XYZ file of C-alpha atoms in Angstrom:
729
model
C 197.098 -108.044 -77.966
C 193.102 -108.025 -78.740
C 193.659 -110.066 -81.901
C 196.268 -112.586 -79.945
C 193.240 -113.123 -77.367
C 190.391 -113.606 -80.125
C 192.623 -116.253 -81.474
C 192.974 -117.952 -78.161
C 189.407 -118.430 -77.654
C 189.226 -120.338 -80.608
C 192.214 -122.682 -81.045
C 192.909 -124.559 -84.124
C 190.662 -127.323 -84.931
C 187.732 -126.016 -82.748
C 184.405 -125.477 -84.376
C 182.824 -122.421 -84.442
C 179.137 -121.570 -84.673
C 177.706 -119.792 -88.029
C 177.192 -116.595 -85.891
C 180.768 -116.455 -84.184
C 182.203 -117.317 -87.707
C 180.353 -114.684 -89.740
C 181.670 -112.097 -86.600
C 185.045 -113.141 -86.837
C 185.407 -113.359 -90.488
C 182.962 -110.964 -91.729
C 181.294 -113.142 -93.866
C 177.803 -111.628 -95.111
C 177.073 -114.236 -98.037
C 177.040 -117.954 -98.559
C 180.402 -119.440 -99.794
C 180.363 -119.242 -104.011
C 180.495 -122.870 -105.531
C 184.040 -123.466 -107.548
C 185.270 -125.929 -109.759
C 187.635 -128.135 -108.385
C 191.467 -128.081 -110.150
C 191.653 -130.507 -112.869
C 194.635 -132.539 -110.519
C 192.464 -132.322 -107.452
C 189.964 -133.964 -109.370
C 192.027 -136.969 -110.717
C 193.483 -137.288 -107.352
C 190.454 -137.893 -105.842
C 189.453 -140.424 -108.541
C 192.493 -142.264 -108.330
C 191.656 -142.319 -104.583
C 188.862 -143.937 -105.242
C 190.036 -146.758 -108.102
C 193.309 -147.343 -106.291
C 192.892 -148.156 -102.767
C 195.729 -150.498 -101.948
C 198.614 -151.840 -103.966
C 196.335 -155.067 -104.532
C 194.125 -152.617 -106.622
C 197.023 -151.213 -108.569
C 198.046 -155.257 -109.268
C 194.746 -156.266 -110.382
C 194.402 -153.595 -112.706
C 197.613 -154.245 -114.072
C 196.921 -158.147 -114.127
C 193.946 -157.649 -115.879
C 195.348 -155.362 -118.499
C 198.135 -158.113 -119.125
C 195.664 -160.858 -119.755
C 193.667 -158.818 -122.134
C 196.703 -158.128 -124.417
C 196.931 -161.759 -124.417
C 200.031 -162.445 -122.536
C 200.934 -165.972 -121.854
C 203.605 -165.412 -118.879
C 203.297 -162.874 -116.332
C 205.696 -161.903 -113.571
C 205.607 -159.845 -110.491
C 207.808 -158.280 -108.720
C 206.765 -156.624 -105.291
C 208.855 -154.498 -102.787
C 207.879 -153.168 -99.357
C 204.173 -154.647 -100.059
C 203.620 -152.831 -103.413
C 204.095 -149.171 -101.853
C 207.728 -149.037 -102.856
C 207.792 -150.965 -105.993
C 205.419 -153.282 -107.672
C 206.857 -154.330 -111.028
C 204.375 -156.285 -113.728
C 205.940 -157.985 -116.908
C 204.374 -160.058 -119.646
C 204.874 -161.250 -123.065
C 201.640 -159.860 -124.622
C 200.761 -157.914 -128.042
C 202.506 -154.630 -126.806
C 201.628 -151.296 -126.915
C 202.130 -149.314 -130.259
C 204.526 -146.275 -129.913
C 202.202 -143.817 -131.297
C 199.397 -144.703 -128.637
C 201.893 -143.980 -125.894
C 201.427 -140.195 -125.217
C 197.738 -140.511 -124.492
C 198.329 -143.812 -122.832
C 198.038 -142.445 -119.322
C 195.337 -139.991 -119.524
C 191.456 -140.462 -118.506
C 189.238 -142.521 -120.405
C 191.263 -143.571 -123.165
C 190.779 -147.271 -123.763
C 191.261 -149.806 -126.766
C 188.370 -151.665 -125.504
C 185.450 -149.592 -125.621
C 184.314 -146.891 -128.526
C 180.386 -146.563 -127.436
C 178.512 -146.836 -124.551
C 176.248 -149.591 -126.029
C 179.498 -151.792 -125.957
C 179.252 -152.091 -122.391
C 176.477 -154.365 -122.659
C 178.606 -156.942 -124.192
C 182.020 -156.097 -122.951
C 184.162 -159.297 -122.983
C 187.520 -157.814 -121.600
C 188.608 -157.130 -118.058
C 189.045 -153.330 -119.022
C 186.391 -150.978 -120.511
C 187.099 -147.357 -118.800
C 190.776 -146.465 -119.399
C 191.404 -145.177 -115.866
C 193.418 -147.535 -114.203
C 197.084 -146.213 -116.001
C 196.061 -142.567 -115.320
C 194.675 -143.143 -111.636
C 198.415 -144.737 -111.183
C 200.146 -141.728 -112.865
C 198.609 -139.377 -110.554
C 199.664 -141.038 -107.090
C 202.971 -143.348 -107.909
C 205.747 -142.762 -110.301
C 204.909 -144.793 -113.634
C 207.278 -145.954 -116.183
C 206.509 -148.241 -119.352
C 208.428 -150.017 -121.445
C 206.720 -152.068 -124.266
C 207.599 -153.471 -127.580
C 205.127 -154.846 -130.494
C 205.791 -157.818 -132.837
C 206.244 -155.054 -135.663
C 208.552 -153.142 -133.602
C 212.465 -153.054 -134.082
C 212.976 -152.086 -130.568
C 211.291 -151.504 -127.344
C 209.958 -147.869 -126.086
C 210.282 -146.484 -122.346
C 208.022 -143.602 -121.550
C 207.520 -142.502 -118.294
C 204.609 -140.356 -116.772
C 203.383 -138.260 -113.974
C 199.775 -136.693 -113.971
C 198.795 -138.460 -116.776
C 200.980 -136.731 -118.890
C 204.427 -137.726 -120.287
C 207.670 -136.669 -118.443
C 210.880 -136.483 -119.087
C 213.671 -138.897 -117.364
C 215.909 -135.889 -116.258
C 214.948 -132.043 -116.363
C 216.027 -130.476 -119.844
C 215.510 -133.503 -121.869
C 212.453 -134.482 -123.958
C 209.650 -136.060 -122.553
C 209.049 -138.076 -126.043
C 209.553 -142.272 -125.387
C 213.131 -143.472 -125.879
C 213.758 -146.566 -127.714
C 215.817 -149.097 -125.454
C 216.438 -152.630 -125.664
C 213.608 -155.061 -124.698
C 211.445 -158.176 -124.989
C 208.323 -158.543 -126.657
C 205.202 -157.463 -124.523
C 204.890 -154.575 -121.606
C 206.712 -153.989 -118.247
C 204.872 -151.359 -116.318
C 206.920 -150.212 -112.803
C 204.755 -148.761 -110.254
C 207.297 -146.791 -107.694
C 206.505 -144.867 -104.196
C 202.939 -145.410 -104.653
C 200.757 -142.466 -102.743
C 204.113 -140.336 -102.207
C 201.512 -137.465 -102.740
C 198.876 -139.003 -100.554
C 200.549 -139.003 -96.892
C 197.662 -140.236 -94.991
C 196.804 -142.962 -97.248
C 200.262 -143.986 -97.117
C 200.731 -144.038 -93.620
C 197.000 -145.956 -93.093
C 198.705 -148.763 -94.067
C 199.745 -150.969 -91.101
C 202.543 -153.301 -92.511
C 203.922 -154.165 -95.799
C 203.588 -158.027 -94.912
C 200.076 -157.618 -94.817
C 199.739 -155.940 -98.354
C 201.690 -158.657 -99.966
C 199.596 -161.206 -98.516
C 196.700 -159.588 -100.291
C 198.913 -159.027 -103.082
C 199.767 -163.216 -103.488
C 195.704 -163.600 -103.104
C 195.126 -161.938 -105.713
C 197.794 -163.262 -108.307
C 196.607 -166.850 -106.702
C 193.248 -166.100 -107.761
C 194.310 -165.414 -111.170
C 196.976 -167.834 -111.564
C 194.306 -170.582 -110.894
C 191.421 -168.861 -113.403
C 193.658 -168.108 -116.157
C 194.309 -170.834 -118.442
C 197.150 -171.101 -120.628
C 198.944 -168.017 -118.245
C 202.184 -168.482 -116.249
C 201.952 -166.654 -113.083
C 205.287 -165.772 -110.711
C 205.008 -163.522 -108.055
C 207.934 -162.796 -105.759
C 209.562 -160.262 -103.531
C 212.073 -157.406 -104.118
C 215.759 -159.182 -103.796
C 214.527 -162.699 -103.139
C 215.556 -165.864 -105.249
C 212.516 -167.785 -105.065
C 209.042 -166.778 -105.782
C 206.484 -167.422 -103.718
C 203.875 -168.178 -106.689
C 205.047 -170.238 -109.513
C 202.752 -171.682 -111.700
C 203.408 -173.146 -115.747
C 200.993 -172.290 -118.227
C 200.434 -175.991 -119.321
C 199.079 -176.904 -115.759
C 195.684 -177.707 -115.279
C 193.185 -175.983 -112.294
C 193.824 -179.032 -110.070
C 197.420 -178.865 -110.352
C 197.280 -175.041 -110.038
C 194.941 -175.362 -106.908
C 197.247 -177.688 -105.270
C 200.415 -175.937 -105.736
C 198.600 -172.675 -104.477
C 196.314 -173.833 -101.730
C 197.883 -177.291 -101.124
C 197.233 -180.940 -101.814
C 194.533 -181.053 -98.307
C 192.051 -179.101 -100.243
C 193.275 -180.479 -103.661
C 192.752 -183.918 -102.763
C 189.194 -183.533 -101.417
C 187.518 -181.311 -104.262
C 184.758 -182.097 -106.433
C 184.343 -181.239 -110.031
C 181.264 -180.510 -112.222
C 179.720 -178.042 -114.830
C 176.323 -176.675 -114.853
C 174.456 -174.746 -117.771
C 171.131 -173.153 -117.416
C 169.910 -171.743 -120.850
C 166.370 -169.977 -119.492
C 168.777 -167.961 -116.928
C 171.419 -167.411 -119.316
C 174.711 -168.703 -117.785
C 177.247 -171.623 -117.365
C 179.297 -172.589 -114.125
C 182.645 -174.551 -113.646
C 183.071 -175.098 -110.306
C 185.491 -176.834 -107.948
C 184.060 -177.346 -104.352
C 185.473 -179.162 -101.406
C 183.556 -182.448 -100.140
C 182.301 -183.192 -96.427
C 186.086 -184.140 -95.715
C 187.610 -180.972 -96.028
C 186.536 -177.754 -93.886
C 188.781 -174.813 -92.817
C 187.781 -171.867 -90.237
C 186.642 -169.466 -92.957
C 185.209 -169.741 -96.148
C 187.316 -169.464 -99.020
C 185.186 -168.777 -102.363
C 187.208 -167.780 -105.739
C 184.429 -166.306 -107.866
C 184.757 -165.429 -111.141
C 181.917 -163.883 -113.251
C 182.938 -163.601 -117.276
C 186.182 -164.106 -116.131
C 186.428 -161.216 -113.674
C 187.505 -161.779 -109.958
C 184.626 -160.315 -108.102
C 182.852 -160.834 -104.649
C 179.171 -161.999 -103.909
C 177.820 -161.712 -100.893
C 175.101 -163.715 -102.009
C 176.708 -166.607 -103.311
C 179.149 -166.511 -100.406
C 175.711 -166.607 -98.252
C 173.899 -169.341 -100.346
C 177.296 -171.474 -99.940
C 177.352 -171.355 -96.419
C 173.721 -172.187 -95.937
C 174.364 -175.486 -98.499
C 177.626 -176.560 -96.436
C 176.108 -176.135 -93.313
C 173.753 -179.442 -93.269
C 177.544 -181.582 -94.379
C 179.961 -179.443 -92.326
C 180.805 -179.628 -88.492
C 180.010 -176.195 -86.717
C 182.616 -173.841 -87.447
C 183.717 -175.786 -90.843
C 183.357 -173.774 -94.117
C 184.340 -174.770 -97.348
C 186.749 -173.929 -100.459
C 184.677 -173.275 -103.251
C 186.156 -172.112 -106.840
C 183.313 -170.932 -109.133
C 183.592 -169.646 -112.896
C 180.370 -168.384 -114.184
C 179.995 -167.399 -117.745
C 176.744 -164.979 -117.775
C 175.362 -163.427 -120.712
C 177.377 -159.917 -121.148
C 173.740 -158.591 -121.672
C 172.684 -159.805 -118.334
C 175.669 -158.207 -116.294
C 176.503 -154.499 -115.259
C 179.951 -154.278 -114.508
C 180.190 -150.669 -114.012
C 178.634 -150.740 -110.554
C 181.948 -150.329 -108.706
C 184.988 -147.935 -108.799
C 187.522 -151.301 -108.352
C 185.197 -153.365 -110.178
C 184.914 -155.630 -107.157
C 181.215 -156.072 -107.660
C 178.969 -156.637 -110.360
C 174.918 -156.994 -110.662
C 173.573 -159.461 -112.409
C 169.944 -160.452 -113.721
C 168.188 -163.514 -111.890
C 171.008 -163.634 -109.153
C 168.453 -165.513 -107.035
C 167.721 -167.963 -109.170
C 171.370 -168.546 -110.345
C 172.707 -169.171 -106.736
C 169.813 -171.361 -106.108
C 170.086 -173.609 -108.836
C 174.093 -173.703 -107.932
C 173.735 -174.443 -104.538
C 170.900 -177.084 -105.057
C 173.689 -178.695 -107.546
C 176.314 -178.664 -104.897
C 173.616 -179.992 -102.258
C 173.178 -183.101 -104.757
C 176.891 -183.845 -105.006
C 177.603 -183.454 -101.509
C 174.827 -186.057 -100.587
C 176.020 -188.349 -103.218
C 179.560 -188.056 -101.831
C 178.676 -188.519 -98.607
C 179.052 -192.152 -97.885
C 182.113 -191.980 -95.930
C 183.999 -189.657 -94.080
C 187.582 -189.053 -93.024
C 189.244 -188.183 -89.508
C 192.614 -187.657 -88.234
C 193.470 -190.232 -85.661
C 196.510 -190.184 -83.624
C 198.257 -193.267 -82.017
C 198.355 -194.222 -78.541
C 201.831 -193.650 -76.922
C 203.464 -196.438 -74.749
C 202.473 -196.257 -71.239
C 199.693 -193.552 -71.770
C 196.317 -194.445 -69.738
C 193.567 -195.342 -71.767
C 190.476 -193.069 -70.717
C 188.135 -195.074 -69.325
C 183.724 -194.429 -70.062
C 183.136 -197.961 -68.762
C 184.514 -199.962 -65.911
C 182.975 -203.180 -66.997
C 185.591 -205.070 -69.164
C 185.312 -206.206 -72.480
C 186.805 -207.258 -75.748
C 188.880 -204.025 -77.461
C 192.250 -202.328 -77.069
C 194.477 -203.697 -74.741
C 196.293 -201.133 -72.548
C 199.825 -201.167 -71.278
C 198.672 -202.220 -68.197
C 197.558 -205.433 -69.206
C 193.888 -205.243 -68.580
C 191.397 -205.196 -71.427
C 189.435 -202.190 -71.300
C 186.646 -201.061 -73.541
C 187.612 -197.559 -75.251
C 184.306 -195.313 -76.590
C 184.238 -192.150 -78.513
C 183.109 -189.089 -76.337
C 179.808 -188.150 -77.160
C 178.715 -184.523 -77.318
C 176.401 -183.405 -74.578
C 172.435 -184.336 -75.108
C 171.778 -180.730 -74.463
C 173.980 -179.499 -77.259
C 172.445 -181.767 -79.672
C 170.216 -179.735 -82.316
C 167.132 -181.074 -83.948
C 166.525 -179.606 -87.808
C 165.068 -182.273 -89.332
C 161.766 -180.452 -90.318
C 160.098 -183.359 -91.687
C 159.498 -185.156 -88.585
C 156.363 -184.221 -86.421
C 155.129 -180.762 -86.405
C 154.083 -178.615 -83.220
C 150.833 -177.851 -85.043
C 149.663 -181.354 -84.502
C 150.555 -180.889 -81.030
C 148.647 -177.070 -80.364
C 145.461 -177.518 -82.265
C 142.421 -179.099 -80.946
C 141.194 -182.030 -82.859
C 138.318 -180.150 -84.059
C 140.790 -178.077 -86.040
C 143.490 -180.461 -87.047
C 144.086 -180.696 -90.705
C 142.329 -183.347 -92.594
C 143.369 -185.539 -95.182
C 140.950 -184.121 -97.755
C 142.903 -180.353 -96.769
C 146.475 -182.089 -97.117
C 145.001 -182.970 -100.970
C 144.309 -179.473 -101.211
C 147.811 -178.611 -100.178
C 149.075 -181.283 -102.734
C 147.735 -180.153 -105.257
C 147.600 -176.765 -105.037
C 151.072 -176.157 -106.662
C 149.628 -178.481 -109.427
C 146.588 -176.003 -110.210
C 149.583 -173.008 -110.966
C 150.422 -172.262 -114.336
C 153.357 -170.320 -115.364
C 154.097 -168.915 -118.749
C 158.091 -167.610 -119.421
C 158.250 -164.843 -121.889
C 161.197 -163.815 -123.666
C 161.258 -159.854 -121.966
C 164.783 -159.114 -121.536
C 165.395 -158.132 -117.527
C 165.930 -155.200 -116.983
C 168.855 -153.566 -114.527
C 167.688 -150.938 -112.464
C 169.925 -148.025 -112.104
C 167.590 -145.559 -110.404
C 169.185 -143.351 -107.797
C 166.325 -143.531 -106.246
C 166.032 -147.315 -105.775
C 169.749 -147.805 -104.826
C 169.406 -145.416 -102.018
C 166.525 -147.410 -100.608
C 168.435 -150.437 -101.160
C 171.156 -148.733 -99.164
C 169.116 -147.826 -96.303
C 167.638 -151.700 -95.854
C 171.383 -152.600 -95.917
C 172.081 -150.037 -93.337
C 169.677 -150.928 -90.897
C 170.529 -154.619 -90.897
C 170.797 -156.878 -87.780
C 173.671 -159.214 -87.680
C 172.319 -161.254 -84.781
C 168.873 -161.564 -86.023
C 170.132 -161.751 -89.878
C 172.056 -165.267 -88.734
C 168.613 -166.705 -87.288
C 166.524 -166.321 -90.521
C 169.362 -167.468 -92.276
C 170.247 -170.791 -90.633
C 166.305 -171.279 -89.079
C 164.471 -174.727 -89.420
C 160.544 -173.788 -89.523
C 158.890 -175.855 -86.710
C 155.149 -174.686 -87.196
C 152.476 -172.141 -87.015
C 151.275 -171.792 -83.613
C 148.686 -168.551 -84.126
C 147.286 -168.617 -87.181
C 144.742 -165.873 -86.249
C 147.902 -163.713 -84.820
C 149.947 -165.254 -87.428
C 152.814 -166.587 -84.987
C 155.057 -169.401 -86.423
C 157.800 -171.280 -84.372
C 161.085 -171.414 -85.801
C 164.233 -173.345 -84.285
C 168.071 -171.665 -84.825
C 170.595 -173.588 -83.293
C 169.688 -174.515 -80.262
C 166.932 -172.022 -79.525
C 163.142 -171.840 -80.194
C 161.611 -168.420 -81.424
C 158.076 -167.356 -81.875
C 157.683 -165.403 -84.733
C 155.445 -162.559 -86.156
C 155.285 -163.748 -89.699
C 152.866 -160.972 -90.533
C 155.306 -158.293 -89.858
C 158.430 -160.039 -91.236
C 156.059 -160.957 -94.443
C 155.546 -157.315 -94.720
C 159.253 -156.304 -94.428
C 160.509 -159.461 -96.936
C 157.762 -158.672 -100.080
C 159.137 -154.632 -99.544
C 162.924 -155.735 -99.904
C 161.520 -158.157 -102.628
C 159.803 -155.537 -104.215
C 163.519 -153.340 -104.245
C 165.218 -156.445 -105.322
C 163.121 -157.080 -108.379
C 162.265 -153.633 -109.043
C 160.903 -153.741 -112.526
C 161.440 -157.065 -113.037
C 158.128 -158.613 -111.777
C 156.094 -161.653 -112.794
C 152.738 -160.897 -113.647
C 149.568 -162.687 -112.649
C 146.818 -161.939 -115.632
C 143.260 -161.546 -114.779
C 140.899 -163.003 -117.022
C 138.205 -161.585 -117.118
C 139.538 -157.967 -116.458
C 138.007 -156.155 -113.450
C 136.829 -153.007 -113.324
C 138.983 -150.481 -110.806
C 136.048 -148.912 -109.819
C 133.994 -151.605 -109.056
C 136.927 -153.095 -106.840
C 137.158 -149.811 -105.086
C 133.414 -149.572 -104.555
C 133.506 -152.674 -102.350
C 136.664 -151.075 -100.470
C 134.410 -148.080 -100.011
C 131.865 -150.016 -98.609
C 134.126 -151.529 -95.723
C 135.614 -148.524 -95.346
C 132.545 -146.746 -94.164
C 131.526 -148.894 -91.474
C 134.544 -147.699 -89.654
C 134.944 -144.134 -90.951
C 134.839 -141.515 -88.161
C 133.671 -138.679 -90.422
C 129.922 -138.236 -91.020
C 128.343 -139.877 -94.467
C 127.689 -136.361 -95.451
C 131.037 -134.796 -95.135
C 132.660 -136.618 -97.470
C 132.349 -137.874 -100.825
C 133.283 -141.529 -101.656
C 132.202 -141.383 -105.079
C 134.606 -138.454 -105.954
C 137.134 -139.908 -103.846
C 136.937 -143.264 -105.912
C 136.916 -141.158 -109.773
C 140.206 -139.249 -108.311
C 142.160 -142.503 -107.470
C 140.804 -144.207 -110.683
C 142.010 -140.984 -112.671
C 145.407 -141.196 -110.551
C 145.940 -144.830 -111.422
C 144.928 -144.656 -115.445
C 146.933 -141.581 -115.789
C 150.157 -143.588 -114.415
C 149.407 -146.853 -116.012
C 152.588 -146.632 -118.207
C 154.948 -146.282 -115.147
C 152.696 -148.734 -113.427
C 153.147 -151.433 -115.929
C 156.930 -150.743 -116.377
C 157.887 -150.601 -113.056
C 155.178 -152.935 -110.991
C 153.637 -155.097 -113.736
C 150.180 -153.471 -112.510
C 148.631 -153.166 -115.818
C 145.436 -151.138 -116.425
C 143.703 -150.355 -119.169
C 142.757 -147.018 -120.800
C 139.256 -147.866 -119.930
C 140.094 -148.452 -116.220
C 140.236 -152.124 -116.544
C 142.402 -154.011 -114.052
C 144.426 -156.696 -116.694
C 147.101 -157.952 -114.101
C 148.891 -157.618 -110.755
C 152.555 -158.121 -110.087
C 153.682 -161.859 -109.022
C 156.321 -161.411 -106.183
C 156.956 -164.947 -105.176
C 156.578 -168.208 -107.206
C 154.269 -170.466 -105.585
C 152.177 -168.059 -103.364
C 149.206 -166.273 -104.119
C 148.217 -163.565 -102.393
C 144.215 -163.201 -101.105
C 142.258 -161.633 -103.671
C 139.988 -160.170 -101.278
C 142.517 -157.539 -100.506
C 142.505 -156.708 -103.815
C 140.110 -153.635 -103.514
C 141.664 -152.483 -100.092
C 144.754 -152.243 -102.008
C 143.892 -150.218 -105.059
C 141.790 -147.968 -102.904
C 144.799 -146.870 -100.664
C 146.918 -146.244 -103.746
C 145.278 -143.010 -104.033
C 145.851 -141.521 -100.375
C 148.526 -143.534 -98.918
C 151.126 -142.958 -102.152
C 152.907 -140.015 -102.676
C 153.023 -139.569 -106.368
C 154.878 -136.481 -106.494
C 158.714 -137.286 -105.227
C 159.902 -140.406 -106.973
C 161.564 -141.994 -104.130
C 158.673 -141.517 -101.947
C 156.481 -143.003 -104.479
C 158.326 -145.949 -104.958
C 159.041 -146.556 -101.460
C 155.046 -146.177 -100.516
C 154.147 -147.961 -103.335
C 156.034 -150.751 -102.242
C 155.278 -150.542 -99.153
C 151.420 -150.911 -100.201
C 152.528 -154.055 -102.391
C 153.865 -155.555 -99.424
C 151.092 -155.069 -96.964
C 148.870 -156.423 -100.088
C 150.797 -159.959 -100.316
C 150.970 -160.407 -96.155
C 149.271 -163.788 -95.572
C 146.218 -162.890 -94.399
C 145.262 -163.610 -90.655
C 142.937 -167.058 -90.249
C 140.043 -166.724 -88.032
C 138.689 -170.082 -86.826
C 136.545 -171.601 -88.782
C 133.010 -171.721 -87.956
C 131.279 -174.658 -86.984
C 128.389 -175.916 -89.105
C 126.587 -178.814 -87.530
C 123.454 -178.826 -89.789
C 122.906 -180.653 -92.791
C 120.094 -179.461 -94.678
C 119.404 -177.921 -97.695
C 119.270 -174.315 -96.235
C 123.071 -174.578 -95.034
C 124.408 -175.875 -98.289
C 125.708 -172.349 -99.115
C 127.623 -171.897 -95.577
C 128.999 -175.501 -96.471
C 130.612 -174.159 -99.230
C 131.861 -171.378 -97.840
C 133.363 -173.616 -95.084
C 134.893 -175.528 -97.761
C 136.333 -172.623 -99.436
C 137.561 -171.154 -96.492
C 139.052 -174.574 -95.482
C 140.996 -174.747 -98.884
C 142.233 -171.290 -98.401
C 143.686 -172.214 -94.784
C 144.995 -175.288 -96.098
C 147.128 -172.781 -99.048
C 148.266 -169.988 -96.985
C 149.632 -172.731 -94.399
C 151.048 -174.674 -97.378
C 152.776 -171.378 -98.908
C 153.654 -170.290 -95.171
C 156.073 -173.368 -94.850
C 157.093 -174.238 -97.883
C 157.679 -170.885 -100.267
C 157.610 -168.077 -97.405
C 160.035 -169.404 -94.612
C 162.523 -171.005 -97.166
C 162.326 -167.559 -99.087
C 163.382 -165.902 -95.659
C 166.150 -168.207 -95.517
C 167.523 -167.260 -98.986
C 166.996 -163.519 -99.348
C 165.471 -161.736 -96.307
C 167.997 -159.212 -94.498
C 166.593 -159.075 -91.083
C 166.418 -155.269 -89.977
C 166.604 -153.746 -86.449
C 162.426 -152.720 -86.705
C 161.846 -156.685 -86.714
C 163.327 -157.291 -83.204
C 159.917 -156.746 -81.858
C 158.436 -159.641 -84.206
C 160.883 -162.307 -82.637
C 160.901 -163.389 -79.241
C 162.905 -166.154 -77.844
C 161.122 -168.756 -75.828
C 163.245 -171.432 -75.148
C 167.202 -172.591 -74.899
C 167.942 -176.171 -75.013
C 170.692 -175.787 -72.379
C 168.409 -174.039 -70.055
C 165.823 -176.438 -70.390
C 168.157 -179.195 -69.229
C 168.964 -177.290 -66.352
C 165.452 -176.550 -65.282
C 164.640 -180.389 -65.472
C 167.858 -181.288 -63.653
C 166.631 -179.750 -60.892
C 163.055 -181.447 -60.628
């Protein structure tokens, strides 16, 4: 009875405290770490690689294409959960390879880890068939060109399985045609929770059709057919000799095929070639359709999709989205394909530049083709009344009633019109007093700034960063992203700088006007830029080199004016020497990761270049170097990178511009003051140009607006609300 009462105190599924657990179970020590059983490990790995039937299909499709197949047939039953069969006419599998075919990490496409840098096939890990064999009943029938018959083998848990109890598990000779047929039955039969998670077989079948359609469009010279089990007609059927346009028309319909533009693009500097089929301004759908292939692999890229949507937003009506088929061939040395269990994503270098180059070309093509638009019209039925916008008679369409009435198209409400032409008059010219408006000389400075910057490109191979600490920091940024605020920056139009001293700018997004603290936004943007381009910074060469100690002495003199500790209690010379020693001793890491080049003698040779077209204020350089000592955690890798990038971002934030002093005297004694005013005016013009033409466009392309930036953005006007106010006046 006592045991029963104790069990009732903690019903099944109820959490207990650690003290209660030790009291009830008698635990005196923490649980020992044990190695998982091999079958548990394999099932866990299989669940990561084969998440749904469509992932199993993708792996098998890619294996068939790797085998040189020119004909691929897919048979599906109950969305692939009951039956998924892929038949191809490829090279087949050698009989001697069948015993180890479904063991993990057995592959014919990879021998050494270094081969990943030049991998040209779809598969490389040798995990697909092994994973499937652990969560389904797998049967493989294959015949090579040299073999006199086909061979059939059945697998379970990565090993050969006899067809019937008591029989040999070795492959059986059978009649068959050249190629391979892989039959997957009862997918996830031993993982009931995963099996029950699928809502409907129809939904899984639609995902399979989408995947087959993508490869049917991309794989030139390969015929595809896909149908349900028991049906005579195939849902997808494309011949091997069909063109890309014919395949798109057959799978997605003539409506999109008739409105496609084709162009090719290549850029040797970024190491890529692109073949693009994209819709013009006459076609739009409710959801963006992007068929993206990188090195012939069907993948997804949020950066590419975001760039395409931004490009089309200027050409399509609100809510309209494009159709894009994009095939990218990138130098395999620049691509990391081993970053996702299902190979759904890849990482490649110079992603921002490649996306920008493609979007610019699409923008040019759209502008050139945007000379006419096609609109759907509907004939007026007999007896229908014509809607009248103007009672005055005029020549036009004669209604059934006999009177000639003017028929005009319905115009949108003026309070819904959006002004997005940033080339019109800026708010800056209306807010600043005449004495502070930009003069023609300053405009000339702005025009010539970009011409004074000389850039040299090196042959240094870009680095793919795989440090766990950097990946964790990037994940933290993604987790803090605010979707609504991100949309504001993604589609904003720069209006003008409102307050240079407080670093406030006005931007428009849709029909709303916002005030933005661009100092705060820049701090977060340059931090994110440091994480994205980690190890691949450019460098600003300093000629002649500058002494670290001399620079930090300048910062120390400024710090002493606001330092709270009495002068005798703090040794600034010792602090400077300590910081210099820290930087010099870590100069190899600083040069490799951050392009901060310091000589062994303590000379500063270069600083990082984070954003092309923008030079940070070198007046902030001494304080930046001095703060690298106490404000960077050099003992922990993740904290070191995070704190260093925060300090680097703070250095790159545009400085607050105080009002320029009014110098009315023209005597020789004030010549130096006049030169200082001219230099200050040049810097003001440079910062204003960079904010408008470099930094805010960069926000549109690469900023992931986080929740912390909400306090730096304030909505000040809504066009519809303003109209309601003026209507009452």
